[in-house]
Amino acid sequence: MRGIVTIITAPFVVAYQGTRLLLLSVAWSVMYAMRMQKGFKKWRLKVKPAHGDADFASESDLKAGGHLRSDGWLVGVIERPGRILTWRKRRQCVFTASEGCAIGMAPRRTGKTQTAIAQLLELAARPHKPDVIIVDPAGDICAGTEEAYQAAGYDVKVINFIDPRGSETYDAFSYLRPYMVYDFDRQVDQLGQLIMPDDANTREAHFQEFGRILLSGTIAYLIREKQEDATLYRAVELLTTDAKARNAMFTDMRKSPDAIVRQAVNAYDEAGDKERGSFSTTMTRKLKVWLRQGVRTLMATGEIDDLGHIVRGWTWEEIFRGEVPTVVYIRTGLGTDEGAAARLILGNAINTRRYMFNEGVTKFNRDLRILVDEAVTIGNCQAIIDATNELGKAGVRVMLWYLSTRDVYQTFPNAKTLVNNSDILIFGGGKEMDAYEDFSRMIGEKTIENRGYSQSRQGESQSASEQARRVIKADELRRMPFYEMVAVLGNNGVKCLKPFTIVNPTTVLYDGS
């Protein structure tokens, strides 16, 4: 009888126990979720250390910021323990953000050029190859990378102002489009800014502005009215070397229908004799480099077509629209003024990219990468500032290498804007302690526990207090070993290894080569 009762009641017992367990599970799950939510809220609202919690970026921080993807400029190499064999180091390259521009501060003999070579070798090895412009005053970057770019399928152009024989030429006026009614005057003004930039610290800004107005008016006049004589050399020659020819040109310019041309002559006419002397001195100082035979030879093709017009040669727009990636090396030499020519060439490239973007070309075939070694040689370049501030969407990325931060502030009137919008690569070995102090403050402070110990007749005592400490002090930055570096990438500070290994005096390898 008991067995029969058990058989009859068993389903009800099972249903009861199952329901009971299910309800208990739900209750425990709700309680656990509430505890998790409470713990997460407590963690999120926890009090941060009183003196800061800065630190170098972890691998997860770099990954979240996009600094482990090969989209930006190569920065360095980080080492992490192996995932399985923890004693074996994993090496991983670190990059700037995809649209990031960067400034490298590297004293001499600390691996500046080797790092630049590693950055360019990495670009050549990418599946999506950008167009590249390299300002290489000494010529050693070309020697270390040209073969790799040829092997990668690049069209290689070398503009060599040290030895123009056999060098590629570039006509500065090929940037201008006189048939564009609403854009030509703007292009002439941009060209004038590249030829005669403002000095960073000067008391004669109005003299420079006057010279630029006169130069722009002369260029516009020659392009529109004297196409058979429209070269940069001729424009400078007329303004600075031949007063008789200049006055004759001014007489003709006064009749021009172009208001920009007439404005330039009017500014000259309105100036007094004393002011004209100052204007003339300023223009001679700023424009003399364009009269050098090496510059004259390479800044024009020297060819005339059947109609008597000057053949301008290749243009940046043709390169940007072409199917083959192009690398352009510009060798200007050290301690010369030919850096002004490099400024004009790369400035025209940037301004070409801008007007193409403004005209609706939002998707370019390739990015444009510009690397400038010994960037102090190109002087103040407004196009560089514009590229850093505005042209990320147009695919322009700039890498500038300087020996010190003082060079930046003595070159650019608005240097703070340039530094503020760029990532910074910092090498040790310098003596500019105020710069290292600034970099140390950028990386931030952390809170440490300062322990104290004292002993007296009453016994021993220990104490502890919190205090601030820089993540890395200025003197620690200065004393970094040769292969170590620090980078400020957005809001992340990164300590890593330089991305090269010197195998012998003529061989530089980057991680992954």
CSV table of N, CA and C in Angstrom, one decimal, residues 179-323:
chain,number,residue,atom,x,y,z
A,179,TYR,N,43.1,79.0,-64.6
A,179,TYR,CA,41.8,78.9,-65.2
A,179,TYR,C,40.7,78.8,-64.1
A,180,MET,N,41.1,78.6,-62.8
A,180,MET,CA,40.1,78.5,-61.7
A,180,MET,C,39.8,80.0,-61.2
A,181,VAL,N,38.7,80.5,-61.7
A,181,VAL,CA,38.5,82.0,-61.5
A,181,VAL,C,38.4,82.3,-60.0
A,182,TYR,N,37.8,81.4,-59.2
A,182,TYR,CA,37.5,81.7,-57.8
A,182,TYR,C,38.6,81.2,-56.8
A,183,ASP,N,39.6,80.4,-57.4
A,183,ASP,CA,40.5,79.8,-56.5
A,183,ASP,C,42.0,80.3,-56.8
A,184,PHE,N,42.2,80.9,-57.9
A,184,PHE,CA,43.6,81.3,-58.3
A,184,PHE,C,44.2,82.2,-57.4
A,185,ASP,N,43.5,83.3,-57.0
A,185,ASP,CA,44.1,84.3,-56.0
A,185,ASP,C,44.4,83.7,-54.7
A,186,ARG,N,43.6,82.7,-54.2
A,186,ARG,CA,43.9,82.0,-53.0
A,186,ARG,C,45.2,81.2,-53.1
A,187,GLN,N,45.3,80.6,-54.2
A,187,GLN,CA,46.5,79.7,-54.5
A,187,GLN,C,47.8,80.6,-54.5
A,188,VAL,N,47.7,81.8,-55.2
A,188,VAL,CA,48.8,82.7,-55.2
A,188,VAL,C,49.2,83.1,-53.8
A,189,ASP,N,48.2,83.4,-53.0
A,189,ASP,CA,48.6,83.9,-51.6
A,189,ASP,C,49.2,82.7,-50.8
A,190,GLN,N,48.8,81.5,-51.0
A,190,GLN,CA,49.4,80.4,-50.3
A,190,GLN,C,50.8,80.2,-50.8
A,191,LEU,N,51.0,80.3,-52.1
A,191,LEU,CA,52.4,80.2,-52.6
A,191,LEU,C,53.3,81.3,-52.1
A,192,GLY,N,52.8,82.5,-51.9
A,192,GLY,CA,53.6,83.6,-51.3
A,192,GLY,C,53.9,83.3,-49.9
A,193,GLN,N,53.0,82.7,-49.1
A,193,GLN,CA,53.4,82.3,-47.7
A,193,GLN,C,54.5,81.3,-47.7
A,194,LEU,N,54.5,80.4,-48.6
A,194,LEU,CA,55.6,79.4,-48.6
A,194,LEU,C,56.9,80.0,-49.0
A,195,ILE,N,56.9,80.9,-50.0
A,195,ILE,CA,58.1,81.5,-50.5
A,195,ILE,C,58.7,82.5,-49.5
A,196,MET,N,57.8,83.3,-48.8
A,196,MET,CA,58.2,84.3,-47.9
A,196,MET,C,57.5,84.1,-46.6
A,197,PRO,N,57.8,83.2,-45.8
A,197,PRO,CA,57.0,83.0,-44.5
A,197,PRO,C,57.4,84.0,-43.5
A,198,ASP,N,56.6,84.2,-42.5
A,198,ASP,CA,56.9,85.1,-41.4
A,198,ASP,C,58.0,84.5,-40.5
A,199,ASP,N,58.8,85.3,-39.9
A,199,ASP,CA,59.8,84.9,-38.9
A,199,ASP,C,59.0,84.8,-37.6
A,200,ALA,N,59.5,83.8,-36.7
A,200,ALA,CA,58.8,83.6,-35.5
A,200,ALA,C,58.9,84.8,-34.6
A,201,ASN,N,60.0,85.4,-34.4
A,201,ASN,CA,60.2,86.5,-33.5
A,201,ASN,C,60.8,87.7,-34.3
A,202,THR,N,60.0,88.6,-34.7
A,202,THR,CA,60.4,89.7,-35.6
A,202,THR,C,59.7,91.0,-35.2
A,203,ARG,N,60.3,92.1,-35.4
A,203,ARG,CA,59.7,93.4,-35.3
A,203,ARG,C,59.3,94.0,-36.6
A,204,GLU,N,59.6,93.3,-37.7
A,204,GLU,CA,59.3,93.8,-39.0
A,204,GLU,C,58.3,93.0,-39.7
A,205,ALA,N,57.2,92.6,-39.0
A,205,ALA,CA,56.2,91.8,-39.7
A,205,ALA,C,55.5,92.5,-40.8
A,206,HIS,N,55.3,93.8,-40.7
A,206,HIS,CA,54.7,94.6,-41.8
A,206,HIS,C,55.5,94.6,-43.0
A,207,PHE,N,56.9,94.7,-42.8
A,207,PHE,CA,57.8,94.6,-44.0
A,207,PHE,C,57.6,93.3,-44.7
A,208,GLN,N,57.6,92.2,-44.0
A,208,GLN,CA,57.4,90.9,-44.6
A,208,GLN,C,56.1,90.8,-45.3
A,209,GLU,N,55.0,91.3,-44.7
A,209,GLU,CA,53.7,91.2,-45.3
A,209,GLU,C,53.7,92.0,-46.6
A,210,PHE,N,54.3,93.2,-46.6
A,210,PHE,CA,54.4,94.0,-47.8
A,210,PHE,C,55.1,93.2,-48.9
A,211,GLY,N,56.2,92.7,-48.6
A,211,GLY,CA,57.0,91.9,-49.6
A,211,GLY,C,56.2,90.8,-50.1
A,212,ARG,N,55.4,90.1,-49.3
A,212,ARG,CA,54.6,89.0,-49.7
A,212,ARG,C,53.5,89.5,-50.7
A,213,ILE,N,52.9,90.6,-50.4
A,213,ILE,CA,51.8,91.2,-51.2
A,213,ILE,C,52.4,91.5,-52.6
A,214,LEU,N,53.6,92.1,-52.6
A,214,LEU,CA,54.2,92.5,-53.9
A,214,LEU,C,54.6,91.2,-54.7
A,215,LEU,N,55.1,90.2,-54.0
A,215,LEU,CA,55.5,89.0,-54.6
A,215,LEU,C,54.3,88.3,-55.2
A,216,SER,N,53.2,88.2,-54.5
A,216,SER,CA,52.0,87.5,-55.0
A,216,SER,C,51.4,88.3,-56.2
A,217,GLY,N,51.4,89.6,-56.1
A,217,GLY,CA,50.9,90.4,-57.3
A,217,GLY,C,51.8,90.1,-58.5
A,218,THR,N,53.1,90.1,-58.3
A,218,THR,CA,54.0,89.8,-59.4
A,218,THR,C,53.8,88.4,-60.0
A,219,ILE,N,53.6,87.4,-59.2
A,219,ILE,CA,53.4,86.1,-59.7
A,219,ILE,C,52.1,86.0,-60.5
A,220,ALA,N,51.0,86.6,-59.9
A,220,ALA,CA,49.7,86.6,-60.6
A,220,ALA,C,49.8,87.3,-62.0
A,221,TYR,N,50.6,88.4,-62.0
A,221,TYR,CA,50.8,89.2,-63.3
A,221,TYR,C,51.5,88.3,-64.3
A,222,LEU,N,52.6,87.7,-63.9
A,222,LEU,CA,53.4,86.9,-64.8
A,222,LEU,C,52.6,85.7,-65.4
A,223,ILE,N,51.8,85.0,-64.5
A,223,ILE,CA,51.1,83.8,-64.9
A,223,ILE,C,50.0,84.2,-65.9
A,224,ARG,N,49.3,85.3,-65.6
A,224,ARG,CA,48.2,85.7,-66.5
A,224,ARG,C,48.6,86.5,-67.8
A,225,GLU,N,49.7,87.3,-67.7
A,225,GLU,CA,50.0,88.2,-68.8
A,225,GLU,C,51.3,87.8,-69.5
A,226,LYS,N,52.2,87.1,-68.8
A,226,LYS,CA,53.6,86.8,-69.4
A,226,LYS,C,53.9,85.3,-69.2
A,227,GLN,N,53.1,84.5,-69.7
A,227,GLN,CA,53.3,83.0,-69.4
A,227,GLN,C,54.6,82.5,-69.9
A,228,GLU,N,55.1,83.1,-71.0
A,228,GLU,CA,56.4,82.7,-71.5
A,228,GLU,C,57.6,83.0,-70.6
A,229,ASP,N,57.3,83.9,-69.6
A,229,ASP,CA,58.4,84.3,-68.7
A,229,ASP,C,58.0,84.1,-67.3
A,230,ALA,N,57.0,83.3,-67.0
A,230,ALA,CA,56.5,83.1,-65.7
A,230,ALA,C,57.2,81.9,-65.0
A,231,THR,N,58.4,82.3,-64.3
A,231,THR,CA,59.1,81.4,-63.4
A,231,THR,C,59.3,82.1,-62.1
A,232,LEU,N,59.6,81.3,-61.1
A,232,LEU,CA,59.9,81.9,-59.8
A,232,LEU,C,61.2,82.7,-59.8
A,233,TYR,N,62.1,82.1,-60.6
A,233,TYR,CA,63.4,82.9,-60.7
A,233,TYR,C,63.2,84.2,-61.3
A,234,ARG,N,62.4,84.3,-62.4
A,234,ARG,CA,62.2,85.6,-63.0
A,234,ARG,C,61.4,86.5,-62.1
A,235,ALA,N,60.4,86.1,-61.4
A,235,ALA,CA,59.7,86.9,-60.5
A,235,ALA,C,60.6,87.6,-59.4
A,236,VAL,N,61.5,86.8,-58.8
A,236,VAL,CA,62.4,87.3,-57.8
A,236,VAL,C,63.4,88.2,-58.5
A,237,GLU,N,63.9,87.8,-59.7
A,237,GLU,CA,64.9,88.7,-60.4
A,237,GLU,C,64.3,90.1,-60.7
A,238,LEU,N,63.1,90.1,-61.1
A,238,LEU,CA,62.4,91.4,-61.4
A,238,LEU,C,62.3,92.3,-60.1
A,239,LEU,N,62.0,91.6,-59.0
A,239,LEU,CA,61.7,92.4,-57.8
A,239,LEU,C,63.0,92.8,-57.1
A,240,THR,N,64.1,92.1,-57.2
A,240,THR,CA,65.2,92.4,-56.4
A,240,THR,C,66.5,92.8,-57.1
A,241,THR,N,66.6,92.6,-58.4
A,241,THR,CA,67.9,92.8,-59.1
A,241,THR,C,67.9,93.9,-60.2
A,242,ASP,N,66.7,94.2,-60.7
A,242,ASP,CA,66.7,95.1,-61.9
A,242,ASP,C,65.7,96.2,-61.7
A,243,ALA,N,66.1,97.3,-61.1
A,243,ALA,CA,65.1,98.4,-60.8
A,243,ALA,C,64.4,98.9,-62.1
A,244,LYS,N,65.1,99.0,-63.2
A,244,LYS,CA,64.5,99.5,-64.5
A,244,LYS,C,63.5,98.5,-65.0
A,245,ALA,N,63.8,97.3,-65.0
A,245,ALA,CA,62.8,96.3,-65.5
A,245,ALA,C,61.6,96.2,-64.5
A,246,ARG,N,61.9,96.3,-63.2
A,246,ARG,CA,60.8,96.3,-62.2
A,246,ARG,C,59.9,97.5,-62.4
A,247,ASN,N,60.4,98.7,-62.7
A,247,ASN,CA,59.5,99.8,-62.9
A,247,ASN,C,58.7,99.7,-64.1
A,248,ALA,N,59.3,99.1,-65.2
A,248,ALA,CA,58.5,98.9,-66.4
A,248,ALA,C,57.4,97.9,-66.2
A,249,MET,N,57.7,96.8,-65.4
A,249,MET,CA,56.7,95.9,-65.1
A,249,MET,C,55.6,96.5,-64.3
A,250,PHE,N,55.9,97.4,-63.3
A,250,PHE,CA,54.9,98.0,-62.5
A,250,PHE,C,54.0,98.9,-63.3
A,251,THR,N,54.6,99.6,-64.3
A,251,THR,CA,53.8,100.4,-65.2
A,251,THR,C,52.7,99.6,-65.9
A,252,ASP,N,53.1,98.4,-66.3
A,252,ASP,CA,52.2,97.5,-67.0
A,252,ASP,C,51.2,96.9,-66.0
A,253,MET,N,51.6,96.6,-64.8
A,253,MET,CA,50.7,96.0,-63.8
A,253,MET,C,49.6,97.0,-63.4
A,254,ARG,N,49.9,98.3,-63.5
A,254,ARG,CA,48.8,99.3,-63.1
A,254,ARG,C,47.6,99.2,-64.0
A,255,LYS,N,47.8,98.7,-65.2
A,255,LYS,CA,46.7,98.6,-66.2
A,255,LYS,C,46.0,97.2,-66.1
A,256,SER,N,46.5,96.3,-65.2
A,256,SER,CA,45.9,95.0,-65.2
A,256,SER,C,44.4,95.0,-64.7
A,257,PRO,N,43.6,94.2,-65.3
A,257,PRO,CA,42.2,94.0,-64.8
A,257,PRO,C,42.1,93.3,-63.4
A,258,ASP,N,43.2,92.6,-63.0
A,258,ASP,CA,43.2,91.9,-61.8
A,258,ASP,C,43.5,92.8,-60.6
A,259,ALA,N,42.5,92.8,-59.7
A,259,ALA,CA,42.6,93.7,-58.5
A,259,ALA,C,43.8,93.4,-57.6
A,260,ILE,N,44.2,92.1,-57.5
A,260,ILE,CA,45.3,91.6,-56.7
A,260,ILE,C,46.6,92.2,-57.3
A,261,VAL,N,46.7,92.2,-58.6
A,261,VAL,CA,47.9,92.8,-59.2
A,261,VAL,C,48.0,94.3,-59.0
A,262,ARG,N,46.9,95.0,-59.2
A,262,ARG,CA,46.9,96.5,-59.0
A,262,ARG,C,47.1,96.8,-57.5
A,263,GLN,N,46.6,96.0,-56.6
A,263,GLN,CA,46.8,96.2,-55.2
A,263,GLN,C,48.3,96.2,-54.8
A,264,ALA,N,49.0,95.2,-55.4
A,264,ALA,CA,50.4,95.1,-55.1
A,264,ALA,C,51.2,96.4,-55.5
A,265,VAL,N,50.9,96.9,-56.7
A,265,VAL,CA,51.6,98.1,-57.2
A,265,VAL,C,51.2,99.3,-56.3
A,266,ASN,N,49.9,99.4,-56.0
A,266,ASN,CA,49.4,100.5,-55.2
A,266,ASN,C,50.1,100.5,-53.8
A,267,ALA,N,50.3,99.3,-53.2
A,267,ALA,CA,51.1,99.3,-51.9
A,267,ALA,C,52.5,99.8,-52.1
A,268,TYR,N,53.1,99.5,-53.2
A,268,TYR,CA,54.5,100.0,-53.5
A,268,TYR,C,54.4,101.5,-53.7
A,269,ASP,N,53.4,102.0,-54.4
A,269,ASP,CA,53.4,103.5,-54.7
A,269,ASP,C,53.1,104.3,-53.5
A,270,GLU,N,52.3,103.7,-52.5
A,270,GLU,CA,51.9,104.4,-51.3
A,270,GLU,C,53.0,104.5,-50.3
A,271,ALA,N,54.0,103.6,-50.4
A,271,ALA,CA,55.1,103.6,-49.4
A,271,ALA,C,56.1,104.8,-49.7
A,272,GLY,N,56.7,105.3,-48.7
A,272,GLY,CA,57.7,106.3,-48.8
A,272,GLY,C,59.0,105.8,-49.2
A,273,ASP,N,60.0,106.6,-49.5
A,273,ASP,CA,61.3,106.2,-49.9
A,273,ASP,C,62.0,105.4,-48.8
A,274,LYS,N,61.8,105.8,-47.6
A,274,LYS,CA,62.5,105.1,-46.4
A,274,LYS,C,61.9,103.7,-46.3
A,275,GLU,N,60.5,103.7,-46.4
A,275,GLU,CA,59.9,102.4,-46.2
A,275,GLU,C,60.3,101.4,-47.4
A,276,ARG,N,60.4,102.0,-48.6
A,276,ARG,CA,60.8,101.1,-49.7
A,276,ARG,C,62.1,100.5,-49.5
A,277,GLY,N,63.0,101.3,-48.9
A,277,GLY,CA,64.4,100.8,-48.6
A,277,GLY,C,64.3,99.6,-47.7
A,278,SER,N,63.5,99.7,-46.6
A,278,SER,CA,63.3,98.6,-45.7
A,278,SER,C,62.6,97.4,-46.3
A,279,PHE,N,61.6,97.7,-47.2
A,279,PHE,CA,61.0,96.6,-47.9
A,279,PHE,C,62.0,95.9,-48.8
A,280,SER,N,62.8,96.7,-49.5
A,280,SER,CA,63.7,96.1,-50.4
A,280,SER,C,64.8,95.2,-49.7
A,281,THR,N,65.2,95.7,-48.5
A,281,THR,CA,66.2,94.9,-47.8
A,281,THR,C,65.6,93.6,-47.3
A,282,THR,N,64.3,93.7,-46.8
A,282,THR,CA,63.7,92.4,-46.3
A,282,THR,C,63.5,91.4,-47.4
A,283,MET,N,63.0,91.9,-48.6
A,283,MET,CA,62.8,91.0,-49.7
A,283,MET,C,64.1,90.4,-50.2
A,284,THR,N,65.1,91.2,-50.2
A,284,THR,CA,66.4,90.6,-50.7
A,284,THR,C,66.9,89.5,-49.8
A,285,ARG,N,66.7,89.7,-48.4
A,285,ARG,CA,67.1,88.7,-47.5
A,285,ARG,C,66.3,87.5,-47.6
A,286,LYS,N,65.0,87.6,-47.8
A,286,LYS,CA,64.1,86.5,-47.8
A,286,LYS,C,64.1,85.7,-49.1
A,287,LEU,N,64.4,86.4,-50.2
A,287,LEU,CA,64.3,85.8,-51.5
A,287,LEU,C,65.6,85.4,-52.2
A,288,LYS,N,66.7,85.7,-51.6
A,288,LYS,CA,68.0,85.5,-52.2
A,288,LYS,C,68.2,84.0,-52.6
A,289,VAL,N,67.7,83.1,-51.9
A,289,VAL,CA,67.9,81.7,-52.1
A,289,VAL,C,67.4,81.3,-53.5
A,290,TRP,N,66.3,82.0,-53.9
A,290,TRP,CA,65.6,81.6,-55.2
A,290,TRP,C,66.4,82.0,-56.4
A,291,LEU,N,67.5,82.8,-56.2
A,291,LEU,CA,68.4,83.2,-57.3
A,291,LEU,C,69.6,82.3,-57.5
A,292,ARG,N,69.8,81.3,-56.6
A,292,ARG,CA,70.9,80.4,-56.7
A,292,ARG,C,70.7,79.5,-57.9
A,293,GLN,N,71.8,79.2,-58.6
A,293,GLN,CA,71.7,78.4,-59.8
A,293,GLN,C,71.1,77.0,-59.6
A,294,GLY,N,71.5,76.4,-58.5
A,294,GLY,CA,71.0,75.1,-58.2
A,294,GLY,C,69.5,75.1,-58.0
A,295,VAL,N,69.0,76.1,-57.3
A,295,VAL,CA,67.6,76.2,-57.1
A,295,VAL,C,66.9,76.5,-58.4
A,296,ARG,N,67.4,77.5,-59.1
A,296,ARG,CA,66.8,77.9,-60.4
A,296,ARG,C,66.7,76.7,-61.3
A,297,THR,N,67.7,75.8,-61.4
A,297,THR,CA,67.7,74.7,-62.3
A,297,THR,C,66.6,73.7,-61.9
A,298,LEU,N,66.4,73.4,-60.7
A,298,LEU,CA,65.5,72.4,-60.2
A,298,LEU,C,64.1,72.9,-60.1
A,299,MET,N,63.9,74.2,-60.0
A,299,MET,CA,62.5,74.7,-59.7
A,299,MET,C,61.8,75.1,-61.0
A,300,ALA,N,62.3,74.6,-62.2
A,300,ALA,CA,61.7,74.8,-63.5
A,300,ALA,C,62.2,73.7,-64.4
A,301,THR,N,61.3,73.3,-65.3
A,301,THR,CA,61.7,72.2,-66.2
A,301,THR,C,62.7,72.7,-67.3
A,302,GLY,N,62.6,74.0,-67.7
A,302,GLY,CA,63.4,74.6,-68.7
A,302,GLY,C,62.9,74.2,-70.1
A,303,GLU,N,61.7,73.7,-70.2
A,303,GLU,CA,61.1,73.3,-71.5
A,303,GLU,C,60.0,74.2,-72.0
A,304,ILE,N,59.9,74.4,-73.3
A,304,ILE,CA,58.9,75.2,-73.9
A,304,ILE,C,58.1,74.4,-74.9
A,305,ASP,N,56.8,74.6,-74.9
A,305,ASP,CA,56.0,73.8,-75.9
A,305,ASP,C,55.9,74.6,-77.2
A,306,ASP,N,55.2,74.0,-78.2
A,306,ASP,CA,55.1,74.6,-79.5
A,306,ASP,C,54.4,76.0,-79.5
A,307,LEU,N,53.6,76.3,-78.5
A,307,LEU,CA,52.9,77.5,-78.4
A,307,LEU,C,53.8,78.6,-77.7
A,308,GLY,N,55.0,78.2,-77.3
A,308,GLY,CA,55.8,79.2,-76.6
A,308,GLY,C,55.6,79.2,-75.1
A,309,HIS,N,54.7,78.3,-74.5
A,309,HIS,CA,54.4,78.3,-73.1
A,309,HIS,C,55.4,77.4,-72.4
A,310,ILE,N,55.6,77.7,-71.1
A,310,ILE,CA,56.5,76.9,-70.3
A,310,ILE,C,55.8,75.6,-70.0
A,311,VAL,N,56.6,74.5,-70.1
A,311,VAL,CA,56.1,73.1,-69.7
A,311,VAL,C,56.3,73.0,-68.2
A,312,ARG,N,55.3,72.8,-67.5
A,312,ARG,CA,55.4,72.8,-66.0
A,312,ARG,C,55.8,71.5,-65.4
A,313,GLY,N,55.7,70.4,-66.2
A,313,GLY,CA,56.1,69.1,-65.7
A,313,GLY,C,55.0,68.5,-64.8
A,314,TRP,N,55.4,67.5,-63.9
A,314,TRP,CA,54.5,66.8,-63.1
A,314,TRP,C,53.9,67.7,-62.0
A,315,THR,N,52.7,67.3,-61.6
A,315,THR,CA,52.0,68.0,-60.5
A,315,THR,C,51.6,67.0,-59.4
A,316,TRP,N,51.4,67.6,-58.2
A,316,TRP,CA,51.0,66.8,-57.1
A,316,TRP,C,49.6,66.1,-57.3
A,317,GLU,N,48.8,66.9,-58.0
A,317,GLU,CA,47.4,66.3,-58.3
A,317,GLU,C,47.5,65.0,-59.1
A,318,GLU,N,48.4,65.0,-60.1
A,318,GLU,CA,48.6,63.8,-60.9
A,318,GLU,C,49.1,62.7,-60.1
A,319,ILE,N,50.0,62.9,-59.1
A,319,ILE,CA,50.5,61.9,-58.2
A,319,ILE,C,49.4,61.3,-57.4
A,320,PHE,N,48.6,62.2,-56.8
A,320,PHE,CA,47.5,61.8,-55.9
A,320,PHE,C,46.4,61.0,-56.6
A,321,ARG,N,46.2,61.3,-57.9
A,321,ARG,CA,45.1,60.6,-58.6
A,321,ARG,C,45.7,59.4,-59.3
A,322,GLY,N,47.0,59.2,-59.4
A,322,GLY,CA,47.6,58.1,-60.1
A,322,GLY,C,47.4,56.8,-59.4
A,323,GLU,N,47.7,55.7,-60.1
A,323,GLU,CA,47.5,54.4,-59.5
A,323,GLU,C,48.8,53.8,-58.8
